[in-house]
Tab-separated table of C-alpha atoms in Angstrom:
chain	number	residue	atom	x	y	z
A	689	UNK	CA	-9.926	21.256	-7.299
A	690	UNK	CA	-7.006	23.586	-9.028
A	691	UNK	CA	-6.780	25.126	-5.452
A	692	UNK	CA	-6.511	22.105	-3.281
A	693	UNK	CA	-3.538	20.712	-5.976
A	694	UNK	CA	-1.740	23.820	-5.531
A	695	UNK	CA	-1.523	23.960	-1.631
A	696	UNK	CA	-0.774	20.465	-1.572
A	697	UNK	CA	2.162	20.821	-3.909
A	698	UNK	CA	3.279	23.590	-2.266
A	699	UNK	CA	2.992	21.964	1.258
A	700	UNK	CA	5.517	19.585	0.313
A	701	UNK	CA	8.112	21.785	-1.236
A	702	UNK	CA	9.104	22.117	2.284
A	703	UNK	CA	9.791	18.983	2.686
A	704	UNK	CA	11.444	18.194	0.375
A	705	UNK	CA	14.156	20.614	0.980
A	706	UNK	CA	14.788	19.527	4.108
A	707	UNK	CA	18.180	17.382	4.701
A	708	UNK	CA	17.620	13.276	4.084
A	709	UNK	CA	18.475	12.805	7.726
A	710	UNK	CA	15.374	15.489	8.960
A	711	UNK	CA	13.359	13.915	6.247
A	712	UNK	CA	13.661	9.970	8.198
A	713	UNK	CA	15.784	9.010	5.683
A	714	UNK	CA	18.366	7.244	7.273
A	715	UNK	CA	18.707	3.831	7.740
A	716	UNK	CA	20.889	1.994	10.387
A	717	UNK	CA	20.283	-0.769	8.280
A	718	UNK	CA	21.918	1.115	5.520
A	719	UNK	CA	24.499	2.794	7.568
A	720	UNK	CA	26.058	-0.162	8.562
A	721	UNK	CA	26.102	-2.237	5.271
A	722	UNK	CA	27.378	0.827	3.876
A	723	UNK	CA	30.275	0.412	6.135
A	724	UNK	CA	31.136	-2.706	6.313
A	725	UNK	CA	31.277	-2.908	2.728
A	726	UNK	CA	34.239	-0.150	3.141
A	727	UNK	CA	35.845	-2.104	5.559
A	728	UNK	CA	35.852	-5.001	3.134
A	729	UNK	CA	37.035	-2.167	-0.004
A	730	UNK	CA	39.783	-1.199	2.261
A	731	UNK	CA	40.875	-4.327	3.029
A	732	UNK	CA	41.508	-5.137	-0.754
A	733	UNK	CA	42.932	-1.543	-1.253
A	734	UNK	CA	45.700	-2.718	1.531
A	735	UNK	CA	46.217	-5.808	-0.262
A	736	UNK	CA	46.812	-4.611	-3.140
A	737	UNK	CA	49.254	-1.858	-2.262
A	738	UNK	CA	51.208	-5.025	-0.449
A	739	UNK	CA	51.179	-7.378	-3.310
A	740	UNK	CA	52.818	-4.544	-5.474
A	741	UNK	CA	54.678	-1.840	-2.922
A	742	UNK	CA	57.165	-2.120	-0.341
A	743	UNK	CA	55.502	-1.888	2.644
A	744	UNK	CA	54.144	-4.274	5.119
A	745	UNK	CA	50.033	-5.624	5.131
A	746	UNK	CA	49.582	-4.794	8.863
A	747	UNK	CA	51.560	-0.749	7.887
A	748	UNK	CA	48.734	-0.460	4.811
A	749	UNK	CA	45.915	-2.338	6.233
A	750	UNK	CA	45.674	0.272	9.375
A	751	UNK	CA	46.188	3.259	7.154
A	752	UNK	CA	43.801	2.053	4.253
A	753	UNK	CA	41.130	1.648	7.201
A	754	UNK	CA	41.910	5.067	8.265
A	755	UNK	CA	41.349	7.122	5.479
A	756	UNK	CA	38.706	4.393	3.888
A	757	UNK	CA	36.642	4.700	6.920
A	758	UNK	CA	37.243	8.558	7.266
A	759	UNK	CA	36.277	9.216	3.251
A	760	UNK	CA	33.136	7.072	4.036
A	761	UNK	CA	31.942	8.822	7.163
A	762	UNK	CA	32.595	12.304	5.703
A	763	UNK	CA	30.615	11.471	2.167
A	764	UNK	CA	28.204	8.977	3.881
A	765	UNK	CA	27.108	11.686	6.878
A	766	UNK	CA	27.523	15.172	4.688
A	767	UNK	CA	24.899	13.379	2.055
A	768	UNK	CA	22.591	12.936	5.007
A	769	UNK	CA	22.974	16.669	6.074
A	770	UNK	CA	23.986	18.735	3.182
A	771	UNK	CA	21.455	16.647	0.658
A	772	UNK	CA	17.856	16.247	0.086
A	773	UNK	CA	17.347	15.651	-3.610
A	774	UNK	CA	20.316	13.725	-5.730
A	775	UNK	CA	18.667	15.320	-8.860
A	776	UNK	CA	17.571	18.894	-7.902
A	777	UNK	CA	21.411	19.436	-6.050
A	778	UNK	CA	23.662	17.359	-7.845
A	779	UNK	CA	25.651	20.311	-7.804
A	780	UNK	CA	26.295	20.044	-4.252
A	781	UNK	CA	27.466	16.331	-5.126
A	782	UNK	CA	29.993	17.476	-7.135
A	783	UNK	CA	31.761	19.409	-3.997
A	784	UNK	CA	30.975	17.067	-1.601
A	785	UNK	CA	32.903	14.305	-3.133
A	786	UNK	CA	36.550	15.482	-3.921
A	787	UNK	CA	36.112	17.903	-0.903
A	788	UNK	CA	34.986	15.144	1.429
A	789	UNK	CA	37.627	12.907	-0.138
A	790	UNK	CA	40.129	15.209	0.319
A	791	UNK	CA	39.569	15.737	4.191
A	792	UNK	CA	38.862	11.940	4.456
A	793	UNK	CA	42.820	11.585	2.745
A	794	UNK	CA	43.983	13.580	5.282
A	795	UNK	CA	42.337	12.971	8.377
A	796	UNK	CA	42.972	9.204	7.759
A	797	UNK	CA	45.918	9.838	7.348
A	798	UNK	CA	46.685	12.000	10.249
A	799	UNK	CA	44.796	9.473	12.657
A	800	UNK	CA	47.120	6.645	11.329
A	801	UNK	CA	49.905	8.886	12.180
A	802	UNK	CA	48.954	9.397	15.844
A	803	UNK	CA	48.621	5.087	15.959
A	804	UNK	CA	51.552	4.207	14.550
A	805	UNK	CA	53.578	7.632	15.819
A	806	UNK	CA	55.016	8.359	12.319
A	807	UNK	CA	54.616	11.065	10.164
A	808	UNK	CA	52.843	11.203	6.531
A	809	UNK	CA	53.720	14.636	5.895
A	810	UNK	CA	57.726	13.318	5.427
A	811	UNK	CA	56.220	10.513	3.478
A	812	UNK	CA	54.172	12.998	1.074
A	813	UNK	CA	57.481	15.351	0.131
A	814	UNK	CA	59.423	12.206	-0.689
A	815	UNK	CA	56.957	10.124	-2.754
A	816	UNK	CA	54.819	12.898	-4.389
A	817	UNK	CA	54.028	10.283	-7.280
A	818	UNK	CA	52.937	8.109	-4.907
A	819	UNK	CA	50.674	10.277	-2.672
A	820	UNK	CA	48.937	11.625	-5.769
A	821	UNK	CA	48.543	8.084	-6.914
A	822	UNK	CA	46.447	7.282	-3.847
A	823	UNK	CA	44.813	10.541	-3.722
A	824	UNK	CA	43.435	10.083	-7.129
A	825	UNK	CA	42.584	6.385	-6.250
A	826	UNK	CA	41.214	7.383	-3.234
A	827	UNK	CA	38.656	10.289	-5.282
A	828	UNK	CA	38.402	7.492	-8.163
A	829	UNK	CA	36.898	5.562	-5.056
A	830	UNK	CA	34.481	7.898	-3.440
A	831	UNK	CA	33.042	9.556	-6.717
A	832	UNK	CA	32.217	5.638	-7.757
A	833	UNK	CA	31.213	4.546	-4.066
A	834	UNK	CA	28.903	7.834	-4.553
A	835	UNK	CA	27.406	6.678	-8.086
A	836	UNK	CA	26.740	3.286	-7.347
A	837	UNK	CA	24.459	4.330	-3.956
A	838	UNK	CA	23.161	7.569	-6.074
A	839	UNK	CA	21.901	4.990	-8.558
A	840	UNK	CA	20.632	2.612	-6.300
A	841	UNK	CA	18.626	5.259	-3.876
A	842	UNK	CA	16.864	6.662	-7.560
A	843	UNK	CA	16.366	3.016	-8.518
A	844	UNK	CA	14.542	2.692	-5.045
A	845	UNK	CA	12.612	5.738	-5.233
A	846	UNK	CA	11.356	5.564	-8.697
A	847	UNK	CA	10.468	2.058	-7.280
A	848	UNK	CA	8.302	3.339	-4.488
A	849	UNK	CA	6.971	6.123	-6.310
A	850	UNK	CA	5.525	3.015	-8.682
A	851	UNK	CA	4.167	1.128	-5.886
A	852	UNK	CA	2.249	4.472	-4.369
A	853	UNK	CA	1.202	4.713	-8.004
A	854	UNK	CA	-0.510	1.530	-8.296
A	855	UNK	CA	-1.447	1.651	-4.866
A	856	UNK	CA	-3.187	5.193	-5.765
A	857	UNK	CA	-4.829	3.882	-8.687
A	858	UNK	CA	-5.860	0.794	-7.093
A	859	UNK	CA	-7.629	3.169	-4.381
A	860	UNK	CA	-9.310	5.086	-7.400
A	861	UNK	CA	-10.734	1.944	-8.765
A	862	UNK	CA	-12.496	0.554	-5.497
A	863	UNK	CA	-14.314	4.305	-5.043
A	864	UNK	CA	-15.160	4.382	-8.367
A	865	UNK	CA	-16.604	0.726	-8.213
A	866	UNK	CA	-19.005	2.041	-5.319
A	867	UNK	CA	-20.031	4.753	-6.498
A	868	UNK	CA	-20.878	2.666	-9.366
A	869	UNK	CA	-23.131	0.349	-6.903
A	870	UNK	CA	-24.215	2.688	-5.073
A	871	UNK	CA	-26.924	4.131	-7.803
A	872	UNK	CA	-27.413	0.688	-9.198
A	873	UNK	CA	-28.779	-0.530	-5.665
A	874	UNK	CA	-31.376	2.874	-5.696
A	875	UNK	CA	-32.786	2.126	-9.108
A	876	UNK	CA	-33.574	-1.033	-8.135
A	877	UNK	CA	-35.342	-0.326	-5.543
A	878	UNK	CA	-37.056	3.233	-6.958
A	879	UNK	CA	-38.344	0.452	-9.251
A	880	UNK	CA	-39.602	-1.513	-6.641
A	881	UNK	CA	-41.137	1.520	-4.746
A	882	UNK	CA	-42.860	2.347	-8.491
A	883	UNK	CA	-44.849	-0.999	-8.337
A	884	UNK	CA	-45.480	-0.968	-4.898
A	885	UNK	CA	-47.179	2.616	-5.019
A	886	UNK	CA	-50.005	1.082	-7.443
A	887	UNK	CA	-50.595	-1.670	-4.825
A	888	UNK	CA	-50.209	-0.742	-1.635
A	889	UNK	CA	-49.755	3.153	-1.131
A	890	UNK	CA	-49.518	2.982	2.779
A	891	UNK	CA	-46.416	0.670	2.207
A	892	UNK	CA	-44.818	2.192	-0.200
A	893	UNK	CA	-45.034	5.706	1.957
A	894	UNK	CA	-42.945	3.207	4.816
A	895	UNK	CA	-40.607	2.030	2.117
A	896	UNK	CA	-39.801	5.225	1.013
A	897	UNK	CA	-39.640	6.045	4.630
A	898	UNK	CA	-37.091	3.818	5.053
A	899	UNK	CA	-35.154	4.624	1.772
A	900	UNK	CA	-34.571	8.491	2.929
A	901	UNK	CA	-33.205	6.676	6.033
A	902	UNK	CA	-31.305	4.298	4.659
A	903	UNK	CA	-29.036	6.687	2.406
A	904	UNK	CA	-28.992	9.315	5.202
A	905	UNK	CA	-26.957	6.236	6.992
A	906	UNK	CA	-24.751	5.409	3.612
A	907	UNK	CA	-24.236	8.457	1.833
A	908	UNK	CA	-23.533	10.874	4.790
A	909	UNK	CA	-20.499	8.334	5.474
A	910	UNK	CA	-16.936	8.993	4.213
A	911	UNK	CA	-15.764	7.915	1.080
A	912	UNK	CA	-13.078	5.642	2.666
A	913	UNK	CA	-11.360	2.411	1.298
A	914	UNK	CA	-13.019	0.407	4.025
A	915	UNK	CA	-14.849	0.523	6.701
A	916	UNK	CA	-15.329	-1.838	9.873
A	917	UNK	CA	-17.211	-4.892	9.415
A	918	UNK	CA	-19.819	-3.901	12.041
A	919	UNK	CA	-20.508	-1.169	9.627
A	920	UNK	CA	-20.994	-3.328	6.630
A	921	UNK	CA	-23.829	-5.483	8.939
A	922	UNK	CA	-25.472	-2.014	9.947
A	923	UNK	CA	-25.720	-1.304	6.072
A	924	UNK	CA	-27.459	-4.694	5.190
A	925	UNK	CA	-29.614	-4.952	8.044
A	926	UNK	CA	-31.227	-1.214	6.896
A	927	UNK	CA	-31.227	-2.616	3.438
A	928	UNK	CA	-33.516	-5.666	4.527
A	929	UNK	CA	-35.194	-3.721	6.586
A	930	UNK	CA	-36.281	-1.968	3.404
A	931	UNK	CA	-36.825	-4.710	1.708
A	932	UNK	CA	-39.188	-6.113	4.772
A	933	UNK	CA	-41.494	-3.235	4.232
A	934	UNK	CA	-42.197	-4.532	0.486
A	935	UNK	CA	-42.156	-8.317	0.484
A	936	UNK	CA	-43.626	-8.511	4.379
A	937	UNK	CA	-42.973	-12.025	5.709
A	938	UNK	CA	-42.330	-13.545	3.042
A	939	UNK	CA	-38.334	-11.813	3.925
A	940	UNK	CA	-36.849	-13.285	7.098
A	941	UNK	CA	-33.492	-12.597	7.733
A	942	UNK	CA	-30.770	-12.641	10.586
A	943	UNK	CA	-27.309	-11.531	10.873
A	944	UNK	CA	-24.102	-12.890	12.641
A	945	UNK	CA	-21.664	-11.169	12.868
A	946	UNK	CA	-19.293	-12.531	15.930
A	947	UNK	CA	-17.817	-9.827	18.445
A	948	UNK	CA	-14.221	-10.070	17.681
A	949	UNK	CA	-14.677	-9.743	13.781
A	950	UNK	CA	-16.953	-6.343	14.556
A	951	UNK	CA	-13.777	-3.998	13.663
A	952	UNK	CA	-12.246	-6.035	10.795
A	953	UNK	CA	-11.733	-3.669	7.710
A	954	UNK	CA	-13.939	-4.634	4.438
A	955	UNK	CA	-14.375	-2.601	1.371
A	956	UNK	CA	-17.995	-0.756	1.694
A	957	UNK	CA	-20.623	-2.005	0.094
A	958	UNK	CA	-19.027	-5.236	-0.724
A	959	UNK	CA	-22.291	-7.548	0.170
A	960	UNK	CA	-25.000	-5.416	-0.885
A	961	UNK	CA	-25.009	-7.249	-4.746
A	962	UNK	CA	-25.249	-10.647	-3.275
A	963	UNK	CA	-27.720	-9.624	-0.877
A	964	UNK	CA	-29.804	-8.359	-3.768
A	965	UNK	CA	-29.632	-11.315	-5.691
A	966	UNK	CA	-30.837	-13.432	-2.763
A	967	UNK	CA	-33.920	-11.863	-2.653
A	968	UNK	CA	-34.360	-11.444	-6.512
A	969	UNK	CA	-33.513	-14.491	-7.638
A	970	UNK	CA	-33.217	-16.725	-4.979
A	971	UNK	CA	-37.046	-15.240	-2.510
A	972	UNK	CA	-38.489	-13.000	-5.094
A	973	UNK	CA	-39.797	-16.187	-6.915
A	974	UNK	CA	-40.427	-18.272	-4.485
A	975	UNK	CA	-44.402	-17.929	-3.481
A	976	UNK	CA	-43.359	-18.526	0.241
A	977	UNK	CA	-40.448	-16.307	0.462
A	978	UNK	CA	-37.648	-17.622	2.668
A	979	UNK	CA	-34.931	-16.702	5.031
A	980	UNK	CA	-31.639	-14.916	4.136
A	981	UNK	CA	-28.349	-15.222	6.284
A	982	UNK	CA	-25.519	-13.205	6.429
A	983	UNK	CA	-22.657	-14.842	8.428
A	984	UNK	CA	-18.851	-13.908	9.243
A	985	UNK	CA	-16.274	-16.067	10.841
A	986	UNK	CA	-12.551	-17.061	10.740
A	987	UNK	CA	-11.429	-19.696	8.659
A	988	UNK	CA	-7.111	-20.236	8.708
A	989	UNK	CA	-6.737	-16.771	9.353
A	990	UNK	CA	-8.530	-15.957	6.754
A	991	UNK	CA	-12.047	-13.973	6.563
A	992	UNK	CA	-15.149	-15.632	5.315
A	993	UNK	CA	-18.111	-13.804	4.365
A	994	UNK	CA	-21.547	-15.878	3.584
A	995	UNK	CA	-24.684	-14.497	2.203
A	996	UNK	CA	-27.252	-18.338	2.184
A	997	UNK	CA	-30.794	-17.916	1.375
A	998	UNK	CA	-33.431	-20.888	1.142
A	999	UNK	CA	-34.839	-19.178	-1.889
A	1000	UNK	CA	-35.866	-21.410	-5.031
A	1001	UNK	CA	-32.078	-21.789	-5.652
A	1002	UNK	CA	-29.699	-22.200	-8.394
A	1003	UNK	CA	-30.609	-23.157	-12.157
A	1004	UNK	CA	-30.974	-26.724	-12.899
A	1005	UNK	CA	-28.217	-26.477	-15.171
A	1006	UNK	CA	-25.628	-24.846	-12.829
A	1007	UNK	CA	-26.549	-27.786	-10.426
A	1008	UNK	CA	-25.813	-30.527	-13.051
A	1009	UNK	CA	-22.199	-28.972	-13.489
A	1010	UNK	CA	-22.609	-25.996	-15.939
A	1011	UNK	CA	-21.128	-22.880	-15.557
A	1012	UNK	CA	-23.029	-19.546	-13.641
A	1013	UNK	CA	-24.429	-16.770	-15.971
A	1014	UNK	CA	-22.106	-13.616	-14.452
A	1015	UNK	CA	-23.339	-10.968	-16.753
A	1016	UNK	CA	-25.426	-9.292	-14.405
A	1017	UNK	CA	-24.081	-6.077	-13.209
A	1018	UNK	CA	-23.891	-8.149	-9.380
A	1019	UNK	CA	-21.965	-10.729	-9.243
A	1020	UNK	CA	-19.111	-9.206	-11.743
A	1021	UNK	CA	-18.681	-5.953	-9.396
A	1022	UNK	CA	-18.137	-8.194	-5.929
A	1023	UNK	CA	-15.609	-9.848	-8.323
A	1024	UNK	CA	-13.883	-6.817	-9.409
A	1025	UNK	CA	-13.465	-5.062	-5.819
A	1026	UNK	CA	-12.024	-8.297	-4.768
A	1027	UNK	CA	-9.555	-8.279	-7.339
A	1028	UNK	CA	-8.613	-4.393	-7.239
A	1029	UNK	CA	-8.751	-4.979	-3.419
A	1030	UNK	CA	-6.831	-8.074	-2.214
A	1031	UNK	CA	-5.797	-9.456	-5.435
A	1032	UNK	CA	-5.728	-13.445	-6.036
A	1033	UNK	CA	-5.805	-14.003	-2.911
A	1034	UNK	CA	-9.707	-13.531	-2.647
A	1035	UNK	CA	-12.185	-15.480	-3.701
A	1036	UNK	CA	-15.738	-15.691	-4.467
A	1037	UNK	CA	-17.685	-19.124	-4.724
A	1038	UNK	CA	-21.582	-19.550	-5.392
A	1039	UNK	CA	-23.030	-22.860	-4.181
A	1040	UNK	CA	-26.395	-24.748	-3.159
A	1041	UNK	CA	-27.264	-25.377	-0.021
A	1042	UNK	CA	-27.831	-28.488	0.605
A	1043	UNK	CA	-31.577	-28.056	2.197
A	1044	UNK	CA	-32.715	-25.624	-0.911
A	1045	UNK	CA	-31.309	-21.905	-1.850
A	1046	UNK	CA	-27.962	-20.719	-2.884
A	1047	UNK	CA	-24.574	-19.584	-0.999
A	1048	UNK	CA	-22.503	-16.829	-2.150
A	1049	UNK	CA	-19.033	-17.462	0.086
A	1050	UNK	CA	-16.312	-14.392	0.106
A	1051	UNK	CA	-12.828	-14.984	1.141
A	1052	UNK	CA	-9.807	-12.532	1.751
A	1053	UNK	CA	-6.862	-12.529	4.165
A	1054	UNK	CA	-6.791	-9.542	6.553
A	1055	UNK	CA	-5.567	-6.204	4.674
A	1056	UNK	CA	-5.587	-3.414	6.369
A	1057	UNK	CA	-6.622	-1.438	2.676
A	1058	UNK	CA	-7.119	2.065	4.429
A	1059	UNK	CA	-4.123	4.269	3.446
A	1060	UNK	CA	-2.309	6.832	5.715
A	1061	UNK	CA	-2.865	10.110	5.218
A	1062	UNK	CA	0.442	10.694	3.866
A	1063	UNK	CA	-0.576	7.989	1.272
A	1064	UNK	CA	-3.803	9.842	0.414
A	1065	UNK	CA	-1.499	13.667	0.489
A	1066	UNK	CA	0.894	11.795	-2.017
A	1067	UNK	CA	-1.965	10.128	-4.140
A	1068	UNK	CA	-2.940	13.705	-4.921
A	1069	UNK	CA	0.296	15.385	-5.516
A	1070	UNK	CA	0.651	11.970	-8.309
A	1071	UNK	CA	-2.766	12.896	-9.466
A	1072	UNK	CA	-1.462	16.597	-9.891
């Protein structure tokens, strides 16, 4: 475990050395309110040096866009280039931003020269006050420009790095909720295969048959966050099968599962608890047995999951109005995943049918939940 946190923490040191622009971190979006917001600075610059100096708007307007625009471009595209990590080379900040300035002054200046066909340079020996004035205004400028987007980029990141953190812990919670089910479903039904082998030994050889099958088919699968709804239905229908070989026909079942919902992604496992409690509360005590029905289908773009049996059904006392007993390990963990998975936005309902049994109905909007593998590499340098 030590091992694989190493190389993954050193696997990204490269990274994160590389420039912000190399790394996809720029952002045309960014680029251009960037600049337009010096146009508009350099537009209040030139007003300003009109409402209190001698020379005309149109004169400062073109040369505050000049060296404005010039200061941004050389600050804005050296960060890209020259930076990777504000914090780790803040050193390199400190050059970039007078030195950038300082080429920005005079290359603005020099290109508002060659527009207007005058020369600064005469301008700079007469009014040396007055061209340190706006070379200080103009660093004053670009080291607070700098700040304010320094601060906002480590206000964004420190954002993101919380959202992969709760995503990452959220992840953590639904594989720790199966594995969780996972043994609770194979006690129950060792305990089964324990009463059956006092009855009925031929059977319980074909349950147990069926078992080693059936967890060949779950556990040799990968722990991911989901897995396609197909697979869910392949799960459950060796699950009944299994449960066929002890109860006989008194367990009917079918499953439908419509072709263009096959691939949807589900959490695994997320059925198997109300498919249990179908058969042992709603067939187990019913002399007959009964039918369960597993059903999926699209309901305002939403996915609906139904798991109906025409067992003995619910409690008298649920029917007249009272509240369902939830303290069984089932019913609580479908709850849970729902909640770490999709949120509020999920539901869970438990009704009678109205021709005898219960109906446990599970609703969620379509989340793709299965991270990208540079999700999963940053989960574990977090976890690290």
């Amino acid at each position: 475990m030590a091992r694989e946190s190493s190389s993954t923490l050193s696997a990204s040191v490269p990274t994160r050395l590389k420039p912000l622009f190399l790394q996809g971190g720029f952002s045309l979006h960014g680029f251009i309110a960037r600049g337009v917001a010096s146009l508009v600075l350099n537009t209040l610059i030139a007003t300003g040096i009109t409402v209190f100096g001698d020379h005309e708007f149109t004169l400062n307007l073109l040369y505050a866009q000049c060296i404005g625009v010039s200061i941004w471009l050389i600050l804005d595209v050296g960060r890209l280039f020259a930076i990777s990590d504000w914090e780790v080379q803040w050193r390199r900040v400190v050059v970039l931003v007078p030195v950038g300035t300082l080429i920005g002054y005079v290359v603005g200046s020099l290109l508002g020269d060659w527009i207007m066909h005058k020369e600064t340079l005469q301008f700079w020996m007469q009014e040396p006050r007055k061209t340190l004035g706006f070379l200080l205004m103009s660093l004053g400028l670009g080291a607070g420009g700098t700040y304010f987007y320094v601060n906002r980029e480590r206000l964004a990141k420190s954002r993101t790095t919380e959202q992969m953190a709760l995503r990452c812990a959220s992840e953590a919670r639904l594989k720790l909720l199966e594995t969780q089910l996972e043994p609770h479903m194979l006690f129950n039904t060792l305990a089964n295969l324990r009463v059956l082998i006092g009855v009925d030994p031929a059977r319980a050889q074909q349950m147990l048959d069926r078992l080693n099958s059936y967890l060949r088919a779950t556990l040799s699968g990968s722990r991911a966050t989901t897995h396609p709804l197909s697979a869910e239905f392949d799960r459950l229908r060796d699950y009944l099968e299994l449960m066929a070989v002890r109860m006989g026909p008194r367990l009917q079942y079918t499953l439908d599962l419509p072709d263009a919902l096959r691939n949807e992604p589900v959490p695994p496992l997320l059925l198997q608890p109300l498919v249990e409690n179908s058969i042992k509360h709603g067939l187990e005590p019913k002399v007959a047995g009964g039918c369960i029905r597993l059903r999926a289908y699209q309901d305002d773009g939403r996915l609906v999951l139904e798991v109906s049996d025409t067992g003995v059904g619910l409690p008298p006392a649920v029917l007249a109005g009272g509240a369902l007993h939830e303290t069984g390990f089932g019913l609580a963990q479908v709850r849970e995943r729902l909640a770490t998975a999709y949120g509020p936005q999920a539901t869970l309902e438990i009704a009678a049918n109205n021709d005898g049994g219960a109906r446990a109905t599970v609703t969620f909007p379509y989340i793709n939940l299965e991270p990208d593998p540079s999700d999963e590499r940053a989960c574990r340098i977090l976890r690290s």
